[in-house]
Short mmCIF file of C-alpha atoms and ligand atoms in Angstrom, two decimals:
data_model
loop_
_atom_site.label_atom_id
_atom_site.label_comp_id
_atom_site.label_asym_id
_atom_site.label_seq_id
_atom_site.Cartn_x
_atom_site.Cartn_y
_atom_site.Cartn_z
CA MET A 1 -13.89 3.61 -25.17
CA GLU A 2 -16.43 1.12 -24.05
CA LYS A 3 -16.03 -0.26 -20.54
CA LYS A 4 -16.06 -3.78 -19.54
CA GLN A 5 -19.06 -5.32 -18.20
CA LEU A 6 -18.01 -5.68 -14.74
CA ASP A 7 -20.14 -5.75 -11.54
CA TRP A 8 -18.13 -2.53 -10.15
CA SER A 9 -19.94 -2.02 -7.05
CA ASN A 10 -19.58 -5.73 -5.73
CA LEU A 11 -15.89 -6.21 -6.51
CA GLY A 12 -13.56 -7.57 -3.65
CA PHE A 13 -9.90 -6.85 -3.24
CA GLY A 14 -9.11 -9.69 -5.87
CA TYR A 15 -7.09 -10.43 -9.19
CA ILE A 16 -8.82 -9.99 -12.33
CA GLN A 17 -6.86 -10.43 -15.46
CA THR A 18 -6.72 -7.39 -17.61
CA ASP A 19 -5.80 -7.04 -21.44
CA ALA A 20 -2.21 -5.28 -21.04
CA ARG A 21 0.75 -5.21 -18.85
CA PHE A 22 4.11 -3.37 -19.34
CA VAL A 23 7.37 -5.17 -19.35
CA SER A 24 10.99 -4.31 -19.29
CA ASN A 25 14.02 -6.36 -18.95
CA TYR A 26 17.50 -5.63 -17.42
CA LYS A 27 20.67 -7.17 -18.97
CA ASN A 28 24.12 -6.53 -19.43
CA GLY A 29 23.93 -3.49 -17.18
CA ALA A 30 20.82 -1.81 -18.86
CA TRP A 31 16.94 -1.64 -19.09
CA ASP A 32 15.69 -2.23 -22.50
CA GLU A 33 13.11 0.29 -23.70
CA GLY A 34 10.23 -2.10 -22.63
CA ALA A 35 6.69 -2.72 -24.12
CA VAL A 36 3.13 -3.23 -23.35
CA VAL A 37 2.31 -6.87 -23.62
CA THR A 38 -0.73 -9.38 -23.67
CA ASP A 39 0.58 -12.33 -22.05
CA ALA A 40 0.06 -12.40 -18.49
CA ASN A 41 2.22 -15.41 -17.78
CA ILE A 42 6.11 -15.33 -17.07
CA VAL A 43 8.55 -18.20 -17.86
CA LEU A 44 11.66 -18.21 -15.82
CA ASN A 45 14.37 -20.45 -15.23
CA GLU A 46 14.24 -22.95 -11.97
CA CYS A 47 17.13 -21.27 -10.46
CA ALA A 48 16.12 -17.69 -10.96
CA GLY A 49 17.13 -15.42 -8.11
CA VAL A 50 13.28 -14.59 -7.30
CA PHE A 51 12.45 -18.17 -6.63
CA GLN A 52 15.62 -19.05 -4.71
CA TYR A 53 16.50 -15.98 -2.67
CA ALA A 54 12.97 -14.10 -2.66
CA GLN A 55 14.74 -11.22 -4.85
CA THR A 56 11.75 -9.35 -5.43
CA ILE A 57 10.04 -5.90 -4.76
CA PHE A 58 6.88 -4.40 -5.50
CA GLU A 59 4.79 -1.24 -5.39
CA GLY A 60 0.88 -0.32 -5.11
CA LEU A 61 -0.96 2.69 -6.40
CA LYS A 62 -4.43 3.07 -7.84
CA ALA A 63 -6.11 4.93 -10.66
CA TYR A 64 -9.44 6.72 -10.28
CA THR A 65 -12.31 8.04 -12.64
CA THR A 66 -12.85 11.50 -11.53
CA GLU A 67 -16.24 13.11 -11.48
CA ASP A 68 -15.64 15.20 -14.67
CA GLY A 69 -14.70 11.71 -16.36
CA ARG A 70 -10.86 12.00 -16.30
CA ILE A 71 -8.61 8.97 -15.51
CA VAL A 72 -5.96 10.07 -12.71
CA CYS A 73 -3.64 8.42 -10.58
CA PHE A 74 -2.26 9.61 -7.01
CA ARG A 75 1.22 10.58 -6.55
CA PRO A 76 2.90 8.20 -8.68
CA ASP A 77 6.23 10.02 -8.29
CA LEU A 78 6.44 8.67 -4.56
CA ASN A 79 5.95 5.25 -5.45
CA ALA A 80 8.63 5.39 -8.28
CA SER A 81 11.16 6.83 -5.47
CA ARG A 82 9.94 4.20 -2.84
CA MET A 83 10.70 1.44 -5.59
CA ALA A 84 14.08 2.91 -6.03
CA ASP A 85 14.75 2.81 -2.41
CA SER A 86 13.70 -0.73 -2.28
CA ALA A 87 15.57 -1.76 -5.23
CA LYS A 88 18.77 -0.21 -3.64
CA ARG A 89 18.23 -2.09 -0.37
CA LEU A 90 18.16 -5.57 -2.20
CA GLU A 91 20.93 -5.09 -4.58
CA MET A 92 18.84 -4.71 -7.59
CA PRO A 93 18.90 -1.97 -10.43
CA VAL A 94 16.41 1.02 -10.08
CA PHE A 95 13.95 1.29 -12.80
CA PRO A 96 14.51 5.01 -13.84
CA GLU A 97 11.66 6.98 -11.83
CA GLU A 98 10.70 8.86 -14.76
CA ARG A 99 10.23 5.62 -16.90
CA PHE A 100 8.21 4.29 -14.06
CA ILE A 101 5.61 7.37 -14.23
CA ASP A 102 5.68 6.84 -17.95
CA ALA A 103 4.99 3.02 -17.77
CA VAL A 104 2.23 3.53 -15.21
CA ILE A 105 0.63 5.82 -17.43
CA GLU A 106 0.96 3.42 -20.51
CA VAL A 107 -0.59 0.40 -18.83
CA VAL A 108 -3.66 2.37 -17.46
CA LYS A 109 -4.14 4.04 -21.06
CA ALA A 110 -4.15 0.35 -22.41
CA ASN A 111 -6.57 -0.93 -19.72
CA ALA A 112 -8.62 2.07 -19.60
CA ALA A 113 -11.79 -0.06 -20.21
CA TYR A 114 -11.12 -1.62 -16.80
CA VAL A 115 -10.87 1.74 -14.77
CA PRO A 116 -14.17 1.49 -12.58
CA PRO A 117 -16.59 4.35 -13.23
CA PHE A 118 -16.77 7.37 -10.66
CA GLY A 119 -19.05 6.71 -7.95
CA SER A 120 -19.02 2.95 -8.13
CA GLY A 121 -16.71 2.59 -4.91
CA ALA A 122 -14.00 0.86 -7.12
CA THR A 123 -10.51 1.68 -8.40
CA LEU A 124 -7.89 0.43 -10.38
CA TYR A 125 -5.11 -0.87 -8.48
CA ILE A 126 -1.61 -0.78 -10.14
CA ARG A 127 1.04 -3.13 -9.17
CA PRO A 128 4.71 -2.50 -10.48
CA TYR A 129 6.99 -5.20 -9.45
CA MET A 130 10.59 -6.40 -10.17
CA MET A 131 12.24 -9.73 -9.82
CA GLY A 132 15.78 -11.26 -10.46
CA THR A 133 15.40 -13.56 -13.36
CA ASN A 134 18.61 -15.33 -13.92
CA PRO A 135 19.95 -18.45 -12.34
CA VAL A 136 21.63 -17.84 -9.04
CA ILE A 137 22.84 -20.71 -6.81
CA GLY A 138 25.33 -18.88 -4.48
CA VAL A 139 23.62 -16.44 -2.31
CA LYS A 140 24.16 -13.39 -4.34
CA PRO A 141 22.20 -10.65 -6.29
CA ALA A 142 20.80 -11.60 -9.64
CA ASP A 143 22.46 -10.02 -12.92
CA GLU A 144 19.31 -9.90 -14.87
CA TYR A 145 15.96 -8.45 -13.62
CA MET A 146 12.47 -8.15 -14.98
CA PHE A 147 10.24 -5.21 -14.22
CA ARG A 148 6.77 -5.19 -14.89
CA ILE A 149 3.34 -3.49 -14.25
CA PHE A 150 -0.38 -5.27 -14.04
CA VAL A 151 -3.66 -3.73 -13.12
CA THR A 152 -6.77 -5.01 -11.64
CA PRO A 153 -10.06 -3.56 -10.69
CA VAL A 154 -10.66 -3.57 -7.13
CA GLY A 155 -13.21 -3.20 -4.51
CA PRO A 156 -12.69 -2.73 -0.56
CA TYR A 157 -9.59 -4.13 0.93
CA PHE A 158 -11.42 -5.48 3.92
CA LYS A 159 -14.72 -7.30 3.69
CA GLY A 160 -17.44 -4.91 4.90
CA GLY A 161 -16.21 -1.81 3.46
CA ALA A 162 -15.98 1.06 6.27
CA LYS A 163 -17.17 -1.04 9.02
CA PRO A 164 -14.87 -0.93 11.92
CA LEU A 165 -12.55 -3.65 12.24
CA THR A 166 -11.23 -5.90 15.24
CA ILE A 167 -7.54 -6.58 15.17
CA LYS A 168 -5.35 -8.24 17.45
CA VAL A 169 -1.63 -7.48 18.77
CA SER A 170 0.60 -9.98 17.38
CA ASP A 171 3.06 -12.11 18.86
CA PHE A 172 4.89 -12.45 15.67
CA ASP A 173 7.30 -9.89 14.36
CA ARG A 174 6.96 -8.42 10.82
CA ALA A 175 10.48 -6.69 10.46
CA ALA A 176 13.70 -6.75 12.30
CA PRO A 177 15.51 -3.73 13.64
CA HIS A 178 17.81 -2.51 10.86
CA GLY A 179 15.92 -5.18 8.68
CA THR A 180 13.79 -4.58 5.53
CA GLY A 181 10.61 -3.35 7.21
CA HIS A 182 10.91 0.22 5.56
CA ILE A 183 11.25 -1.20 2.05
CA LYS A 184 8.50 -2.96 -0.07
CA ALA A 185 10.15 -6.25 -0.56
CA GLY A 186 7.94 -9.43 -1.07
CA LEU A 187 9.88 -11.12 1.73
CA ASN A 188 8.19 -8.83 4.15
CA TYR A 189 4.78 -10.13 3.28
CA ALA A 190 6.13 -13.86 3.13
CA MET A 191 6.97 -13.14 6.88
CA SER A 192 3.50 -12.02 7.62
CA LEU A 193 1.58 -14.93 6.13
CA HIS A 194 1.58 -17.15 9.13
CA ALA A 195 0.83 -14.34 11.22
CA ILE A 196 -2.30 -13.21 9.07
CA VAL A 197 -3.76 -16.70 8.49
CA THR A 198 -3.46 -17.29 12.37
CA ALA A 199 -5.29 -13.94 12.85
CA HIS A 200 -8.03 -14.73 10.54
CA GLU A 201 -8.57 -18.38 11.98
CA GLU A 202 -8.90 -16.45 15.41
CA GLY A 203 -11.40 -14.29 13.98
CA TYR A 204 -9.56 -10.90 13.56
CA ALA A 205 -9.17 -8.82 10.41
CA GLU A 206 -5.68 -7.92 10.79
CA ASN A 207 -2.60 -7.70 13.17
CA MET A 208 -0.97 -5.00 15.23
CA TYR A 209 2.73 -5.36 14.94
CA LEU A 210 4.88 -4.26 17.78
CA ASP A 211 8.29 -2.97 17.53
CA PRO A 212 10.46 -6.18 17.70
CA GLN A 213 13.07 -4.90 20.20
CA THR A 214 10.74 -3.84 23.11
CA ARG A 215 7.69 -5.09 22.19
CA THR A 216 6.02 -1.88 23.70
CA LYS A 217 5.39 0.56 20.61
CA VAL A 218 2.95 0.38 17.89
CA GLU A 219 4.51 -0.32 14.39
CA GLU A 220 2.03 -1.17 11.52
CA THR A 221 -0.16 -3.90 10.28
CA GLY A 222 0.63 -6.45 7.38
CA GLY A 223 -0.41 -3.95 4.79
CA ALA A 224 -1.06 -0.45 6.39
CA ASN A 225 0.24 2.13 8.68
CA PHE A 226 -1.80 3.20 11.65
CA ILE A 227 -3.40 6.71 12.42
CA PHE A 228 -4.83 7.61 15.76
CA ILE A 229 -7.07 10.45 16.88
CA THR A 230 -6.82 11.87 20.37
CA LYS A 231 -9.53 13.02 22.57
CA ASP A 232 -8.64 16.56 21.64
CA ASN A 233 -8.55 16.08 17.84
CA LYS A 234 -5.17 15.40 17.16
CA LEU A 235 -3.75 13.21 14.60
CA VAL A 236 -1.12 10.95 15.93
CA THR A 237 0.90 8.34 13.90
CA PRO A 238 3.71 5.93 14.68
CA LYS A 239 7.50 7.08 13.81
CA SER A 240 9.65 3.92 13.14
CA ASP A 241 12.44 3.13 11.19
CA SER A 242 10.99 -0.44 10.49
CA ILE A 243 7.63 0.37 9.05
CA LEU A 244 6.76 1.25 5.50
CA PRO A 245 6.65 5.13 4.58
CA SER A 246 3.09 4.86 3.49
CA ILE A 247 2.18 7.39 1.00
CA THR A 248 -1.49 7.54 2.16
CA ARG A 249 -0.18 8.42 5.82
CA ARG A 250 1.89 10.95 4.43
CA SER A 251 -0.66 12.47 2.50
CA LEU A 252 -2.87 12.47 5.52
CA VAL A 253 -0.61 14.07 7.73
CA TYR A 254 -0.57 17.02 4.96
CA VAL A 255 -4.29 16.80 4.33
CA ALA A 256 -4.86 17.21 8.28
CA GLN A 257 -2.68 20.05 8.65
CA HIS A 258 -3.78 21.82 5.84
CA TYR A 259 -7.02 21.16 4.71
CA LEU A 260 -8.52 20.28 8.40
CA ASN A 261 -6.53 22.55 10.53
CA MET A 262 -5.45 19.51 12.78
CA GLU A 263 -2.39 19.27 14.81
CA VAL A 264 -0.11 16.25 13.88
CA GLU A 265 2.27 14.32 15.94
CA GLU A 266 4.56 11.78 14.26
CA ARG A 267 6.28 9.92 17.20
CA GLU A 268 6.78 6.93 18.84
CA VAL A 269 3.42 5.50 19.95
CA LEU A 270 3.34 3.09 23.21
CA LEU A 271 0.77 0.10 23.09
CA GLU A 272 0.01 1.32 26.80
CA GLU A 273 -1.52 4.74 25.58
CA VAL A 274 -3.83 3.16 22.73
CA LYS A 275 -6.52 2.96 25.21
CA ASP A 276 -6.53 6.53 25.57
CA PHE A 277 -7.28 7.51 21.95
CA ALA A 278 -10.62 8.34 20.49
CA GLU A 279 -10.18 6.77 17.21
CA CYS A 280 -7.93 4.42 15.07
CA GLY A 281 -7.50 3.70 11.47
CA LEU A 282 -5.51 1.67 9.16
CA CYS A 283 -4.18 3.73 6.24
CA GLY A 284 -2.64 2.70 2.79
CA THR A 285 -3.46 2.59 -0.77
CA ALA A 286 -5.65 -0.75 -0.63
CA ALA A 287 -6.75 0.12 2.85
CA VAL A 288 -7.58 3.61 1.92
CA ILE A 289 -8.61 4.54 5.71
CA SER A 290 -10.24 1.63 7.33
CA PRO A 291 -11.59 2.39 10.79
CA VAL A 292 -10.44 0.02 13.84
CA GLY A 293 -13.11 -0.27 16.70
CA ARG A 294 -11.34 -2.88 18.87
CA ILE A 295 -7.81 -4.21 19.63
CA VAL A 296 -7.45 -7.23 21.27
CA ASP A 297 -4.18 -7.63 23.56
CA HIS A 298 -3.69 -10.98 24.76
CA GLY A 299 -7.37 -11.33 26.32
CA LYS A 300 -7.59 -7.45 27.29
CA GLU A 301 -9.77 -5.65 24.88
CA ILE A 302 -9.16 -2.13 24.04
CA CYS A 303 -12.65 -0.72 22.70
CA LEU A 304 -12.08 2.44 20.78
CA PRO A 305 -14.93 5.24 21.82
CA SER A 306 -15.77 5.44 18.15
CA GLY A 307 -17.31 2.17 18.53
CA MET A 308 -18.05 -0.80 16.02
CA ASP A 309 -21.03 0.57 14.14
CA GLU A 310 -19.16 3.42 11.81
CA MET A 311 -16.18 5.17 11.33
CA GLY A 312 -15.29 7.97 13.90
CA PRO A 313 -15.83 11.33 12.98
CA VAL A 314 -12.36 12.67 12.51
CA THR A 315 -11.46 9.56 10.59
CA LYS A 316 -14.39 10.28 8.40
CA LYS A 317 -13.50 13.85 7.62
CA LEU A 318 -9.99 12.59 6.85
CA TYR A 319 -11.46 10.01 4.49
CA ASP A 320 -13.73 12.16 2.87
CA THR A 321 -10.91 14.65 2.50
CA LEU A 322 -8.52 12.23 1.06
CA THR A 323 -10.81 10.37 -1.47
CA GLY A 324 -12.37 13.97 -2.45
CA ILE A 325 -8.84 14.88 -3.51
CA GLN A 326 -7.97 11.59 -5.18
CA MET A 327 -11.38 11.59 -6.97
CA GLY A 328 -11.02 15.17 -8.36
CA LYS A 329 -13.82 16.55 -5.96
CA LEU A 330 -11.32 18.75 -4.07
CA GLU A 331 -8.69 20.63 -5.17
CA ALA A 332 -5.33 18.72 -4.82
CA PRO A 333 -1.92 20.08 -3.53
CA GLU A 334 0.22 20.94 -6.51
CA GLY A 335 1.54 17.66 -8.17
CA TRP A 336 -0.55 15.05 -6.39
CA ILE A 337 -2.76 14.44 -9.35
CA LYS A 338 -1.35 12.85 -12.38
CA THR A 339 -4.00 13.11 -15.44
CA ILE A 340 -3.67 9.98 -17.48
CA LEU A 341 -6.73 10.22 -19.76
N1 LIG B 1 2.46 -0.47 5.38
C1 LIG B 1 2.57 -1.85 4.53
C2 LIG B 1 3.35 -2.96 5.01
C3 LIG B 1 2.18 -1.76 3.12
O1 LIG B 1 2.05 -2.92 2.67
C4 LIG B 1 1.31 -0.67 2.45
C5 LIG B 1 0.94 -0.74 1.28
O2 LIG B 1 1.33 -0.43 0.45
C6 LIG B 1 1.22 0.61 3.58
C7 LIG B 1 1.83 0.43 4.77
C8 LIG B 1 0.61 1.54 2.98
O3 LIG B 1 1.55 2.28 2.32
P1 LIG B 1 0.95 3.11 0.94
O4 LIG B 1 0.17 4.24 1.71
O5 LIG B 1 1.95 3.76 0.34
O6 LIG B 1 0.13 2.20 0.08
C1 LIG B 2 -1.04 -1.64 -1.02
O1 LIG B 2 -1.95 -0.89 -0.20
O2 LIG B 2 -1.00 -1.08 -2.02
C2 LIG B 2 -0.39 -2.69 -0.43
O3 LIG B 2 0.42 -3.14 -1.04
C3 LIG B 2 -0.79 -3.54 0.69
C4 LIG B 2 -1.02 -4.97 0.11
C5 LIG B 2 -1.44 -5.51 1.59
C6 LIG B 2 -2.12 -4.97 -0.84
#
C-alpha cells in the first residue's frame, strides 16, 4: 500500500478528507448492515433531530503505525462502551459495541494510506459519531439515526507540540451538576465555544473549568482531563460526576501504578491546592499529555515549578510510557492494543 504524499511531520489538528468512511442507518427499530462509502457529505431533512435539538454524540480515538510496521488502535472497546453510555443518556439507540470495533477496523483499513508513518509525530484520528436524522419538531428523540465514522491524519492538538501551556480559570461552566458532562454529547462542546474563543482572544490555550456548584474544585478543560504531580511524585487526578471519563486518564492511572510504581489519588481537587503541585498536564486522545506551565486565576498567576520551557520530568515519564505502549515500543497490558493491519 502506497502512503499518501502528506507533510506528516507538519500536520496540525485539522480535517483532511480521506477516501472512505463508514455509515450505518437506524430505522424501524434496527440498524442496517452498514457500509464503507466514499461520499463525505450528508444530506438530511431541515427538521432532522440533530439540527433542531442537537441530538448528536461522538467519540475520538487514534490509529498508530508501530515501529515494526503494524497499524494498531488503542482501547477501542472503551470508546464503544462510552458511546453506548452517551447514546443512552440522549435517548438514542446504542450502536452495538462489537460492531463499533469492527467498523473502526474497516474504516482504518480502507484508509491505510492515510495512517501516518512511525516516528512522524502524526497519528490517524478516528471520529465515530451519531445523530438523529428524521424530522422532529416537538421536543422528543428522533426515531431514525445515522452512525458514521470518518478518519483524518492529525498532528499535535496544541500548536507548539509539547511546550507548556498557559490556561485560565474560566468564569463559564462547561457542565451542570446532574447534566451531561460525563458523556460525549456535541452539546457540551457547543456550550464551550464562547468560553474557548474568549480564552484564545485573551491569549490562553485552554480553560480550566471549575465545578459549577461551588466553583472551588477543578473539573477539566474543554477537551481533556487534568493530571497533577505532587512534589513527592504522586499522580493526582480530579474525580467528578460531571467530567468526561477520559480513556487516556484511566490508562495513565494504570501506567503510573503498574509501570512507574507511583501512588495515585483520584479525588476532588481544590483550586486552592493547585499552587502546591509540582507539575500539571492535560490528557486526552487529542491532547495526549500536554503540559501546563501557568494557570491564571483572575489576575493571580499559579506558576508550576516545572516551568514554561519543557514538560515536567514525571509528566515526561508518563508521556513516554503511554506513547511507548500505543506505538508498540513497550509491552501493553492485555487487551489495550488492537492490531488492524
Ligand atoms: N474531556 C473532554 C471534555 C474531552 O472531549 C476529551 C476527549 O475525548 C477528554 C476529556 C479525553 O478523553 P479521552 O482520553 O477518552 O480521549
Ligand atoms: C478527543 O480527544 O478525542 C476529543 O474529542 C477532544 C476534542 C477537543 C478534539
